């Protein structure tokens, strides 16, 4: 049986759990959370004096992050002055990564305005001597490479004028204005865009994912993905993952999953790359990202997502405690981590209690997760007397109990029964006061 001790023999899960242990012990949850996950000011960050080494790996990461989050801007003043700005703007809760960038590069300024924070470089000398060499050595890979190319050309135009001890003449100013009006959202010309999968490296990819990637889950699925308007970059990333991410099963005797397969969907306004096969996520994607360095709070998302993946792989999502933990985790990941109410934050003891329970799935049985889930669902659905009790504001609704999730969902006008499955026996209130149970509850006094 896979008890907590057995599970922690797996170095991947030990790494994930160690994140929680280091995060919450011995400091109070609230203090540790505010100091580690949500640093608002530079004084709340713990930095080492050696953290500003400009190593190649970090610069590659920085370029990937810039591909996702940066802007190359040109500001005009008095119809003669030109100012160049490189900027990365994030939610204020993500300010820590901007301080990391500033301290690693030893250039730039971090500022706060409202609920946003920005890293920006305005010094023309710093742009010429420090910033341009980074992007020249480690090229941007998305369409942003075209914005950088044209922005750099405008910088050079101004630099040449300065070298000749001249102010911008009318002709040069007009050229720069034309460039300003043709980059970023105004771009219509994509000639010269160069990209292939062999241009991608792991550090660039991690930086890009920290900006535009997502680790997310629902009550029935675990997903790694990213969304872009440019299909070509997603195809290149898919090819890189398929060629460079090895099969790394965290346990012996696991079913050999399908090859790493990336699905690219054509949504209304953009393309989406997703990986949804849980065995592939468990044996390819999760081990791969455990071995990389995250600089932003995306690392927190990944740690939470990894715990969720383990919960699903072992079938714990079928248990009441598992669903309760999933609900709490869902309120602390991705966009939901921008919050101030910590009442629903998960404790490591809850996770330990869950993993001490005999797992519903025997993952070393040689069966895929899909087969294990199907078999479990069949056994659960075939139980005689299985009922769904639905309450609204503590009172059982008309028609309850129901013989299936579907009939219960229909009774309260839900298009899908997934929410009932997710909230079943958790005691959590769904929407307009609904609670769901598999056994009758005492009426409110």
Tab-separated table of C-alpha atoms in Angstrom:
chain	number	residue	atom	x	y	z
A	1	UNK	CA	0.000	0.000	0.000
A	2	UNK	CA	1.139	3.565	-0.716
A	3	UNK	CA	1.164	5.293	2.648
A	4	UNK	CA	2.618	8.749	3.217
A	5	UNK	CA	6.027	7.189	3.915
A	6	UNK	CA	6.002	5.270	0.649
A	7	UNK	CA	4.880	8.297	-1.324
A	8	UNK	CA	7.621	10.466	0.127
A	9	UNK	CA	10.227	7.954	-1.009
A	10	UNK	CA	9.524	9.441	-4.431
A	11	UNK	CA	11.923	12.406	-4.814
A	12	UNK	CA	9.439	14.340	-6.954
A	13	UNK	CA	6.695	14.325	-4.337
A	14	UNK	CA	9.256	14.936	-1.598
A	15	UNK	CA	10.367	18.078	-3.457
A	16	UNK	CA	6.779	19.264	-3.805
A	17	UNK	CA	5.901	18.582	-0.174
A	18	UNK	CA	9.175	20.101	0.993
A	19	UNK	CA	7.989	23.362	-0.570
A	20	UNK	CA	5.005	23.367	1.775
A	21	UNK	CA	7.031	22.337	4.810
A	22	UNK	CA	9.592	25.087	4.212
A	23	UNK	CA	6.833	27.563	3.473
A	24	UNK	CA	4.734	27.051	6.579
A	25	UNK	CA	7.097	25.872	9.349
A	26	UNK	CA	7.961	27.200	11.824
A	27	UNK	CA	6.561	30.667	11.033
A	28	UNK	CA	2.870	31.404	11.192
A	29	UNK	CA	1.102	30.791	7.906
A	30	UNK	CA	0.088	34.418	7.513
A	31	UNK	CA	3.602	35.776	8.142
A	32	UNK	CA	5.318	33.218	5.961
A	33	UNK	CA	2.801	33.735	3.178
A	34	UNK	CA	3.176	37.497	3.155
A	35	UNK	CA	6.970	37.334	3.276
A	36	UNK	CA	7.463	34.543	0.775
A	37	UNK	CA	4.619	34.608	-1.723
A	38	UNK	CA	3.318	38.158	-1.668
A	39	UNK	CA	6.266	40.516	-1.116
A	40	UNK	CA	5.003	44.068	-1.619
A	41	UNK	CA	8.218	45.927	-0.879
A	42	UNK	CA	11.871	45.251	-1.539
A	43	UNK	CA	12.536	45.046	2.219
A	44	UNK	CA	10.323	41.973	2.419
A	45	UNK	CA	12.543	40.073	0.007
A	46	UNK	CA	15.376	37.877	1.170
A	47	UNK	CA	18.304	38.354	-1.188
A	48	UNK	CA	21.813	36.995	-1.163
A	49	UNK	CA	24.670	39.234	-2.163
A	50	UNK	CA	25.645	36.772	-4.878
A	51	UNK	CA	22.199	36.832	-6.506
A	52	UNK	CA	23.158	39.460	-9.093
A	53	UNK	CA	25.455	37.273	-11.162
A	54	UNK	CA	24.490	37.759	-14.815
A	55	UNK	CA	24.752	34.127	-15.883
A	56	UNK	CA	23.753	32.878	-19.313
A	57	UNK	CA	20.910	30.738	-17.986
A	58	UNK	CA	19.251	33.686	-16.303
A	59	UNK	CA	19.679	35.891	-19.378
A	60	UNK	CA	18.021	33.216	-21.514
A	61	UNK	CA	15.204	33.041	-18.963
A	62	UNK	CA	14.926	36.846	-19.013
A	63	UNK	CA	14.557	36.872	-22.806
A	64	UNK	CA	11.826	34.224	-22.615
A	65	UNK	CA	10.018	36.213	-19.930
A	66	UNK	CA	10.427	39.361	-22.032
A	67	UNK	CA	8.926	37.556	-25.024
A	68	UNK	CA	5.826	37.065	-22.899
A	69	UNK	CA	5.621	40.235	-20.812
A	70	UNK	CA	7.779	43.102	-22.091
A	71	UNK	CA	7.152	46.153	-24.253
A	72	UNK	CA	9.560	48.180	-26.402
A	73	UNK	CA	8.192	51.711	-26.394
A	74	UNK	CA	9.006	55.032	-28.043
A	75	UNK	CA	7.770	58.273	-26.485
A	76	UNK	CA	7.801	61.594	-28.334
A	77	UNK	CA	8.025	65.032	-26.756
A	78	UNK	CA	7.758	68.517	-28.252
A	79	UNK	CA	7.886	67.082	-31.768
A	80	UNK	CA	11.686	66.843	-31.517
A	81	UNK	CA	12.583	64.752	-28.484
A	82	UNK	CA	12.564	60.956	-28.563
A	83	UNK	CA	12.698	58.731	-25.482
A	84	UNK	CA	13.056	54.957	-25.517
A	85	UNK	CA	11.632	52.711	-22.801
A	86	UNK	CA	11.878	48.992	-22.130
A	87	UNK	CA	9.163	47.926	-19.684
A	88	UNK	CA	7.650	44.892	-17.980
A	89	UNK	CA	4.380	45.515	-16.110
A	90	UNK	CA	2.804	42.975	-13.747
A	91	UNK	CA	0.254	42.800	-10.942
A	92	UNK	CA	1.747	44.194	-7.745
A	93	UNK	CA	1.591	40.748	-6.128
A	94	UNK	CA	4.231	39.654	-8.670
A	95	UNK	CA	6.621	42.495	-7.862
A	96	UNK	CA	9.231	40.104	-6.438
A	97	UNK	CA	10.235	38.855	-9.887
A	98	UNK	CA	10.769	42.449	-11.047
A	99	UNK	CA	13.166	43.045	-8.171
A	100	UNK	CA	14.920	39.811	-9.109
A	101	UNK	CA	15.319	41.025	-12.696
A	102	UNK	CA	16.595	44.412	-11.540
A	103	UNK	CA	19.109	42.896	-9.145
A	104	UNK	CA	20.291	40.189	-11.538
A	105	UNK	CA	20.792	42.595	-14.442
A	106	UNK	CA	21.995	45.430	-12.182
A	107	UNK	CA	20.055	47.904	-14.318
A	108	UNK	CA	16.559	49.379	-14.394
A	109	UNK	CA	14.048	50.686	-11.882
A	110	UNK	CA	11.040	49.051	-10.207
A	111	UNK	CA	8.014	51.256	-9.562
A	112	UNK	CA	4.501	50.805	-8.171
A	113	UNK	CA	1.320	52.457	-9.398
A	114	UNK	CA	-2.011	51.350	-7.981
A	115	UNK	CA	-2.209	47.569	-8.162
A	116	UNK	CA	0.488	47.279	-10.837
A	117	UNK	CA	4.259	47.169	-10.636
A	118	UNK	CA	6.736	47.860	-13.422
A	119	UNK	CA	10.379	47.246	-14.240
A	120	UNK	CA	11.588	49.823	-16.727
A	121	UNK	CA	14.763	51.083	-18.351
A	122	UNK	CA	14.667	54.682	-19.591
A	123	UNK	CA	18.344	55.599	-19.646
A	124	UNK	CA	19.435	55.785	-23.282
A	125	UNK	CA	23.012	54.920	-22.331
A	126	UNK	CA	21.900	51.828	-20.374
A	127	UNK	CA	19.699	50.737	-23.268
A	128	UNK	CA	22.585	51.021	-25.729
A	129	UNK	CA	25.350	49.561	-23.568
A	130	UNK	CA	23.496	46.977	-21.469
A	131	UNK	CA	20.098	46.038	-22.858
A	132	UNK	CA	20.733	45.742	-26.596
A	133	UNK	CA	23.644	43.300	-26.131
A	134	UNK	CA	21.368	40.929	-24.181
A	135	UNK	CA	18.735	40.697	-26.914
A	136	UNK	CA	21.396	40.580	-29.637
A	137	UNK	CA	23.098	37.604	-27.979
A	138	UNK	CA	19.873	35.818	-26.999
A	139	UNK	CA	17.224	36.630	-29.635
A	140	UNK	CA	13.539	36.965	-28.899
A	141	UNK	CA	11.555	34.171	-30.543
A	142	UNK	CA	7.972	35.436	-30.807
A	143	UNK	CA	6.749	38.223	-33.095
A	144	UNK	CA	8.260	40.519	-30.469
A	145	UNK	CA	11.587	39.954	-32.225
A	146	UNK	CA	10.259	42.209	-35.003
A	147	UNK	CA	9.327	44.944	-32.526
A	148	UNK	CA	12.801	44.718	-31.005
A	149	UNK	CA	14.454	44.826	-34.443
A	150	UNK	CA	12.611	48.005	-35.429
A	151	UNK	CA	12.937	49.564	-31.956
A	152	UNK	CA	16.683	48.917	-32.060
A	153	UNK	CA	16.892	50.552	-35.487
A	154	UNK	CA	15.249	53.644	-34.014
A	155	UNK	CA	17.711	53.590	-31.100
A	156	UNK	CA	20.612	53.434	-33.555
A	157	UNK	CA	19.236	56.400	-35.504
A	158	UNK	CA	19.300	58.510	-32.344
A	159	UNK	CA	22.714	57.155	-31.342
A	160	UNK	CA	24.234	58.147	-34.686
A	161	UNK	CA	22.906	61.682	-34.289
A	162	UNK	CA	24.405	61.891	-30.796
A	163	UNK	CA	27.782	60.628	-32.014
A	164	UNK	CA	27.824	63.460	-34.525
A	165	UNK	CA	26.966	65.904	-31.733
A	166	UNK	CA	23.726	66.764	-33.420
A	167	UNK	CA	20.175	67.017	-32.251
A	168	UNK	CA	17.606	65.004	-34.145
A	169	UNK	CA	16.960	66.499	-37.547
A	170	UNK	CA	13.508	66.499	-39.082
A	171	UNK	CA	14.230	63.556	-41.366
A	172	UNK	CA	15.557	61.317	-38.572
A	173	UNK	CA	12.700	62.292	-36.289
A	174	UNK	CA	10.200	61.354	-39.001
A	175	UNK	CA	11.868	57.953	-39.477
A	176	UNK	CA	11.569	57.255	-35.755
A	177	UNK	CA	7.928	58.376	-35.745
A	178	UNK	CA	7.220	55.967	-38.608
A	179	UNK	CA	8.830	53.145	-36.620
A	180	UNK	CA	6.801	54.045	-33.528
A	181	UNK	CA	3.608	53.867	-35.568
A	182	UNK	CA	4.429	50.436	-36.997
A	183	UNK	CA	5.420	48.376	-33.932
A	184	UNK	CA	3.607	46.640	-31.090
A	185	UNK	CA	-0.167	46.659	-31.606
A	186	UNK	CA	0.175	48.740	-34.766
A	187	UNK	CA	2.246	46.099	-36.540
A	188	UNK	CA	0.925	44.759	-39.837
A	189	UNK	CA	4.210	43.710	-41.476
A	190	UNK	CA	5.609	40.385	-40.251
A	191	UNK	CA	8.319	39.931	-42.880
A	192	UNK	CA	11.611	38.705	-41.489
A	193	UNK	CA	10.090	36.639	-38.675
A	194	UNK	CA	12.477	33.753	-37.990
A	195	UNK	CA	11.641	30.781	-35.766
A	196	UNK	CA	12.404	27.078	-35.490
A	197	UNK	CA	12.199	24.627	-32.602
A	198	UNK	CA	16.001	24.363	-32.362
A	199	UNK	CA	16.125	28.055	-31.403
A	200	UNK	CA	14.264	27.251	-28.176
A	201	UNK	CA	16.155	26.258	-25.034
A	202	UNK	CA	14.899	25.195	-21.623
A	203	UNK	CA	15.716	28.489	-19.911
A	204	UNK	CA	13.907	30.561	-22.548
A	205	UNK	CA	10.936	28.202	-22.339
A	206	UNK	CA	10.666	28.486	-18.548
A	207	UNK	CA	10.795	32.275	-18.768
A	208	UNK	CA	8.132	32.298	-21.471
A	209	UNK	CA	5.918	29.923	-19.480
A	210	UNK	CA	6.302	32.067	-16.363
A	211	UNK	CA	4.829	34.877	-18.419
A	212	UNK	CA	2.286	33.192	-20.670
A	213	UNK	CA	2.000	29.560	-19.559
A	214	UNK	CA	-0.449	28.122	-17.086
A	215	UNK	CA	-0.744	25.119	-14.794
A	216	UNK	CA	-4.425	24.643	-14.050
A	217	UNK	CA	-7.015	22.056	-13.104
A	218	UNK	CA	-10.729	21.483	-12.705
A	219	UNK	CA	-12.685	18.887	-10.785
A	220	UNK	CA	-11.897	16.274	-13.442
A	221	UNK	CA	-8.864	17.476	-15.402
A	222	UNK	CA	-5.276	18.593	-14.917
A	223	UNK	CA	-3.804	20.712	-17.702
A	224	UNK	CA	-0.548	22.346	-18.739
A	225	UNK	CA	-0.983	24.920	-21.468
A	226	UNK	CA	-0.439	28.329	-22.986
A	227	UNK	CA	-2.333	30.651	-25.329
A	228	UNK	CA	-0.900	32.720	-28.183
A	229	UNK	CA	-2.182	34.508	-31.255
A	230	UNK	CA	0.804	33.160	-33.197
A	231	UNK	CA	0.385	29.469	-33.975
A	232	UNK	CA	3.989	29.158	-35.136
A	233	UNK	CA	5.484	29.721	-31.674
A	234	UNK	CA	3.187	27.077	-30.168
A	235	UNK	CA	4.176	24.585	-32.873
A	236	UNK	CA	7.855	25.258	-32.155
A	237	UNK	CA	7.314	24.804	-28.404
A	238	UNK	CA	5.386	21.576	-29.015
A	239	UNK	CA	8.239	20.254	-31.141
A	240	UNK	CA	10.802	21.237	-28.491
A	241	UNK	CA	8.863	19.474	-25.737
A	242	UNK	CA	8.438	16.313	-27.797
A	243	UNK	CA	12.159	16.183	-28.630
A	244	UNK	CA	13.675	17.313	-25.330
A	245	UNK	CA	11.452	16.245	-22.428
A	246	UNK	CA	12.343	12.668	-21.427
A	247	UNK	CA	10.118	9.999	-19.943
A	248	UNK	CA	10.881	10.107	-16.194
A	249	UNK	CA	8.491	7.827	-14.283
A	250	UNK	CA	8.634	8.670	-10.550
A	251	UNK	CA	7.799	5.060	-9.580
A	252	UNK	CA	8.663	1.609	-10.885
A	253	UNK	CA	6.178	-0.575	-12.763
A	254	UNK	CA	4.066	2.278	-14.091
A	255	UNK	CA	2.209	1.897	-17.350
A	256	UNK	CA	4.233	3.382	-20.200
A	257	UNK	CA	2.175	6.371	-21.350
A	258	UNK	CA	1.638	7.634	-24.841
A	259	UNK	CA	4.340	9.827	-26.293
A	260	UNK	CA	4.270	13.426	-25.166
A	261	UNK	CA	1.512	14.887	-27.294
A	262	UNK	CA	0.671	18.590	-27.437
A	263	UNK	CA	-2.774	19.542	-28.673
A	264	UNK	CA	-3.022	22.910	-30.431
A	265	UNK	CA	-6.565	24.255	-30.527
A	266	UNK	CA	-7.855	27.102	-32.666
A	267	UNK	CA	-9.981	29.213	-30.352
A	268	UNK	CA	-11.906	32.325	-31.369
A	269	UNK	CA	-9.121	34.895	-31.061
A	270	UNK	CA	-6.031	32.786	-30.382
A	271	UNK	CA	-4.423	29.364	-30.444
A	272	UNK	CA	-4.044	27.236	-27.335
A	273	UNK	CA	-1.462	24.530	-26.677
A	274	UNK	CA	-2.539	22.013	-24.036
A	275	UNK	CA	-1.332	18.716	-22.592
A	276	UNK	CA	-4.152	16.874	-20.821
A	277	UNK	CA	-3.082	13.220	-20.609
A	278	UNK	CA	-2.517	12.720	-16.862
A	279	UNK	CA	0.006	9.911	-17.355
A	280	UNK	CA	2.008	12.128	-19.714
A	281	UNK	CA	1.827	15.013	-17.242
A	282	UNK	CA	2.901	12.690	-14.424
A	283	UNK	CA	5.817	11.021	-16.198
A	284	UNK	CA	7.020	13.749	-18.571
A	285	UNK	CA	5.912	17.276	-17.693
A	286	UNK	CA	5.961	17.255	-13.878
A	287	UNK	CA	9.475	15.733	-13.555
A	288	UNK	CA	10.781	18.123	-16.223
A	289	UNK	CA	9.613	21.268	-14.437
A	290	UNK	CA	10.709	19.994	-11.031
A	291	UNK	CA	14.234	20.168	-12.445
A	292	UNK	CA	14.116	23.830	-13.540
A	293	UNK	CA	14.407	27.154	-11.710
A	294	UNK	CA	11.354	29.404	-11.462
A	295	UNK	CA	11.924	33.079	-10.670
A	296	UNK	CA	8.309	34.232	-10.404
A	297	UNK	CA	5.285	33.052	-8.439
A	298	UNK	CA	4.557	30.671	-11.296
A	299	UNK	CA	6.728	28.332	-9.244
A	300	UNK	CA	4.060	28.447	-6.524
A	301	UNK	CA	1.411	27.618	-9.120
A	302	UNK	CA	3.502	24.694	-10.316
A	303	UNK	CA	3.935	23.327	-6.785
A	304	UNK	CA	0.177	23.498	-6.170
A	305	UNK	CA	-0.523	21.996	-9.598
A	306	UNK	CA	1.932	19.165	-8.910
A	307	UNK	CA	0.140	18.293	-5.677
A	308	UNK	CA	-3.142	18.270	-7.579
A	309	UNK	CA	-1.638	15.958	-10.196
A	310	UNK	CA	-0.569	13.491	-7.484
A	311	UNK	CA	-4.043	13.651	-5.951
A	312	UNK	CA	-5.587	12.744	-9.305
A	313	UNK	CA	-3.031	10.096	-10.239
A	314	UNK	CA	-3.652	8.169	-7.015
A	315	UNK	CA	-7.415	8.704	-7.221
A	316	UNK	CA	-7.685	10.814	-4.075
A	317	UNK	CA	-10.002	13.227	-5.909
A	318	UNK	CA	-12.690	10.561	-5.475
A	319	UNK	CA	-12.552	10.951	-1.680
A	320	UNK	CA	-14.308	13.656	0.332
A	321	UNK	CA	-11.053	14.867	1.892
A	322	UNK	CA	-9.430	14.927	-1.529
A	323	UNK	CA	-12.204	17.077	-2.956
A	324	UNK	CA	-12.031	19.435	0.023
A	325	UNK	CA	-8.307	19.920	-0.554
A	326	UNK	CA	-8.800	20.423	-4.290
A	327	UNK	CA	-11.347	23.155	-3.591
A	328	UNK	CA	-8.896	24.959	-1.323
A	329	UNK	CA	-6.047	24.555	-3.786
A	330	UNK	CA	-8.223	25.899	-6.611
A	331	UNK	CA	-8.642	29.133	-4.649
A	332	UNK	CA	-4.895	29.660	-4.374
A	333	UNK	CA	-3.612	29.189	-7.923
A	334	UNK	CA	-3.163	31.363	-11.028
A	335	UNK	CA	-5.391	34.483	-11.036
A	336	UNK	CA	-6.999	33.466	-7.728
A	337	UNK	CA	-3.702	33.963	-5.919
A	338	UNK	CA	-4.259	37.729	-6.117
A	339	UNK	CA	-6.147	37.935	-2.860
A	340	UNK	CA	-5.887	38.973	0.768
A	341	UNK	CA	-8.190	36.441	2.471
A	342	UNK	CA	-6.058	33.533	3.679
A	343	UNK	CA	-8.865	31.676	5.441
A	344	UNK	CA	-8.971	29.000	2.747
A	345	UNK	CA	-5.219	28.461	2.509
A	346	UNK	CA	-4.108	24.838	2.685
A	347	UNK	CA	-1.961	23.440	5.485
A	348	UNK	CA	0.645	20.716	5.055
A	349	UNK	CA	-1.057	18.617	7.757
A	350	UNK	CA	-4.194	18.315	5.610
A	351	UNK	CA	-2.142	17.003	2.711
A	352	UNK	CA	-0.304	14.572	4.981
A	353	UNK	CA	-3.630	13.252	6.295
A	354	UNK	CA	-4.849	12.675	2.752
A	355	UNK	CA	-1.726	10.823	1.650
A	356	UNK	CA	-1.914	8.603	4.741
A	357	UNK	CA	-5.143	7.130	3.343
A	358	UNK	CA	-4.978	4.044	1.153
A	359	UNK	CA	-5.047	5.379	-2.452
A	360	UNK	CA	-8.191	4.523	-4.442
A	361	UNK	CA	-6.036	3.764	-7.524
A	362	UNK	CA	-3.250	1.170	-7.669
A	363	UNK	CA	-1.005	2.970	-10.127
A	364	UNK	CA	1.519	0.107	-10.310
A	365	UNK	CA	-1.110	-2.272	-11.654
A	366	UNK	CA	0.053	-1.724	-15.225
A	367	UNK	CA	-3.103	0.205	-16.095
A	368	UNK	CA	-3.339	3.743	-17.407
A	369	UNK	CA	-4.974	6.495	-15.376
A	370	UNK	CA	-7.844	6.518	-17.861
A	371	UNK	CA	-8.547	2.806	-17.267
A	372	UNK	CA	-8.193	3.114	-13.483
A	373	UNK	CA	-10.623	6.046	-13.418
A	374	UNK	CA	-13.079	4.244	-15.678
A	375	UNK	CA	-13.022	1.111	-13.514
A	376	UNK	CA	-13.480	3.127	-10.323
A	377	UNK	CA	-16.348	5.099	-11.832
A	378	UNK	CA	-18.044	1.894	-12.954
A	379	UNK	CA	-17.776	0.338	-9.496
A	380	UNK	CA	-19.022	3.519	-7.828
A	381	UNK	CA	-21.914	3.908	-10.234
A	382	UNK	CA	-23.008	0.307	-9.790
A	383	UNK	CA	-23.482	0.597	-6.052
A	384	UNK	CA	-27.034	-0.105	-5.031
A	385	UNK	CA	-28.777	2.677	-3.185
A	386	UNK	CA	-26.389	5.404	-4.359
A	387	UNK	CA	-28.157	8.763	-3.864
A	388	UNK	CA	-27.440	12.466	-4.227
A	389	UNK	CA	-29.011	14.692	-1.569
A	390	UNK	CA	-29.273	18.355	-2.537
A	391	UNK	CA	-29.939	21.125	-0.020
A	392	UNK	CA	-30.533	24.835	-0.525
A	393	UNK	CA	-29.843	27.048	2.463
A	394	UNK	CA	-29.965	23.939	4.651
A	395	UNK	CA	-33.314	22.641	3.352
A	396	UNK	CA	-33.590	19.608	1.099
A	397	UNK	CA	-34.937	20.596	-2.310
A	398	UNK	CA	-37.944	19.038	-3.986
A	399	UNK	CA	-37.154	15.737	-5.689
A	400	UNK	CA	-34.117	14.992	-3.516
A	401	UNK	CA	-32.535	12.474	-3.204
A	402	UNK	CA	-31.588	11.828	-6.843
A	403	UNK	CA	-30.366	8.585	-8.377
A	404	UNK	CA	-27.539	10.165	-10.360
A	405	UNK	CA	-25.362	13.251	-10.631
A	406	UNK	CA	-27.019	14.082	-13.933
A	407	UNK	CA	-30.554	14.077	-12.543
A	408	UNK	CA	-29.449	16.215	-9.600
A	409	UNK	CA	-27.788	18.714	-11.924
A	410	UNK	CA	-30.905	18.885	-14.074
A	411	UNK	CA	-33.057	19.622	-11.023
A	412	UNK	CA	-31.123	22.808	-10.255
A	413	UNK	CA	-30.657	23.817	-13.914
A	414	UNK	CA	-26.973	22.951	-14.238
A	415	UNK	CA	-25.699	22.062	-17.699
A	416	UNK	CA	-23.010	19.817	-16.207
A	417	UNK	CA	-22.897	17.565	-13.157
A	418	UNK	CA	-19.209	18.309	-12.544
A	419	UNK	CA	-19.897	20.903	-9.834
A	420	UNK	CA	-21.986	18.425	-7.845
A	421	UNK	CA	-19.163	15.869	-8.064
A	422	UNK	CA	-16.670	18.503	-6.998
A	423	UNK	CA	-18.654	19.775	-3.994
A	424	UNK	CA	-20.098	16.420	-2.887
A	425	UNK	CA	-19.738	15.845	0.876
A	426	UNK	CA	-17.425	18.853	1.282
A	427	UNK	CA	-19.947	21.038	3.108
A	428	UNK	CA	-18.916	23.897	0.818
A	429	UNK	CA	-21.702	26.153	-0.464
A	430	UNK	CA	-22.172	26.204	-4.226
A	431	UNK	CA	-23.559	29.358	-5.832
A	432	UNK	CA	-27.030	30.193	-4.442
A	433	UNK	CA	-26.714	28.249	-1.199
A	434	UNK	CA	-26.578	24.679	-2.534
A	435	UNK	CA	-24.807	21.825	-0.740
A	436	UNK	CA	-24.497	18.231	-1.945
A	437	UNK	CA	-24.228	14.989	0.030
A	438	UNK	CA	-24.331	11.248	-0.541
A	439	UNK	CA	-26.314	10.696	2.669
A	440	UNK	CA	-29.197	12.605	4.330
A	441	UNK	CA	-28.320	15.548	6.576
A	442	UNK	CA	-30.194	16.719	9.645
A	443	UNK	CA	-32.531	19.640	9.006
A	444	UNK	CA	-31.787	23.130	10.250
A	445	UNK	CA	-33.371	23.913	13.576
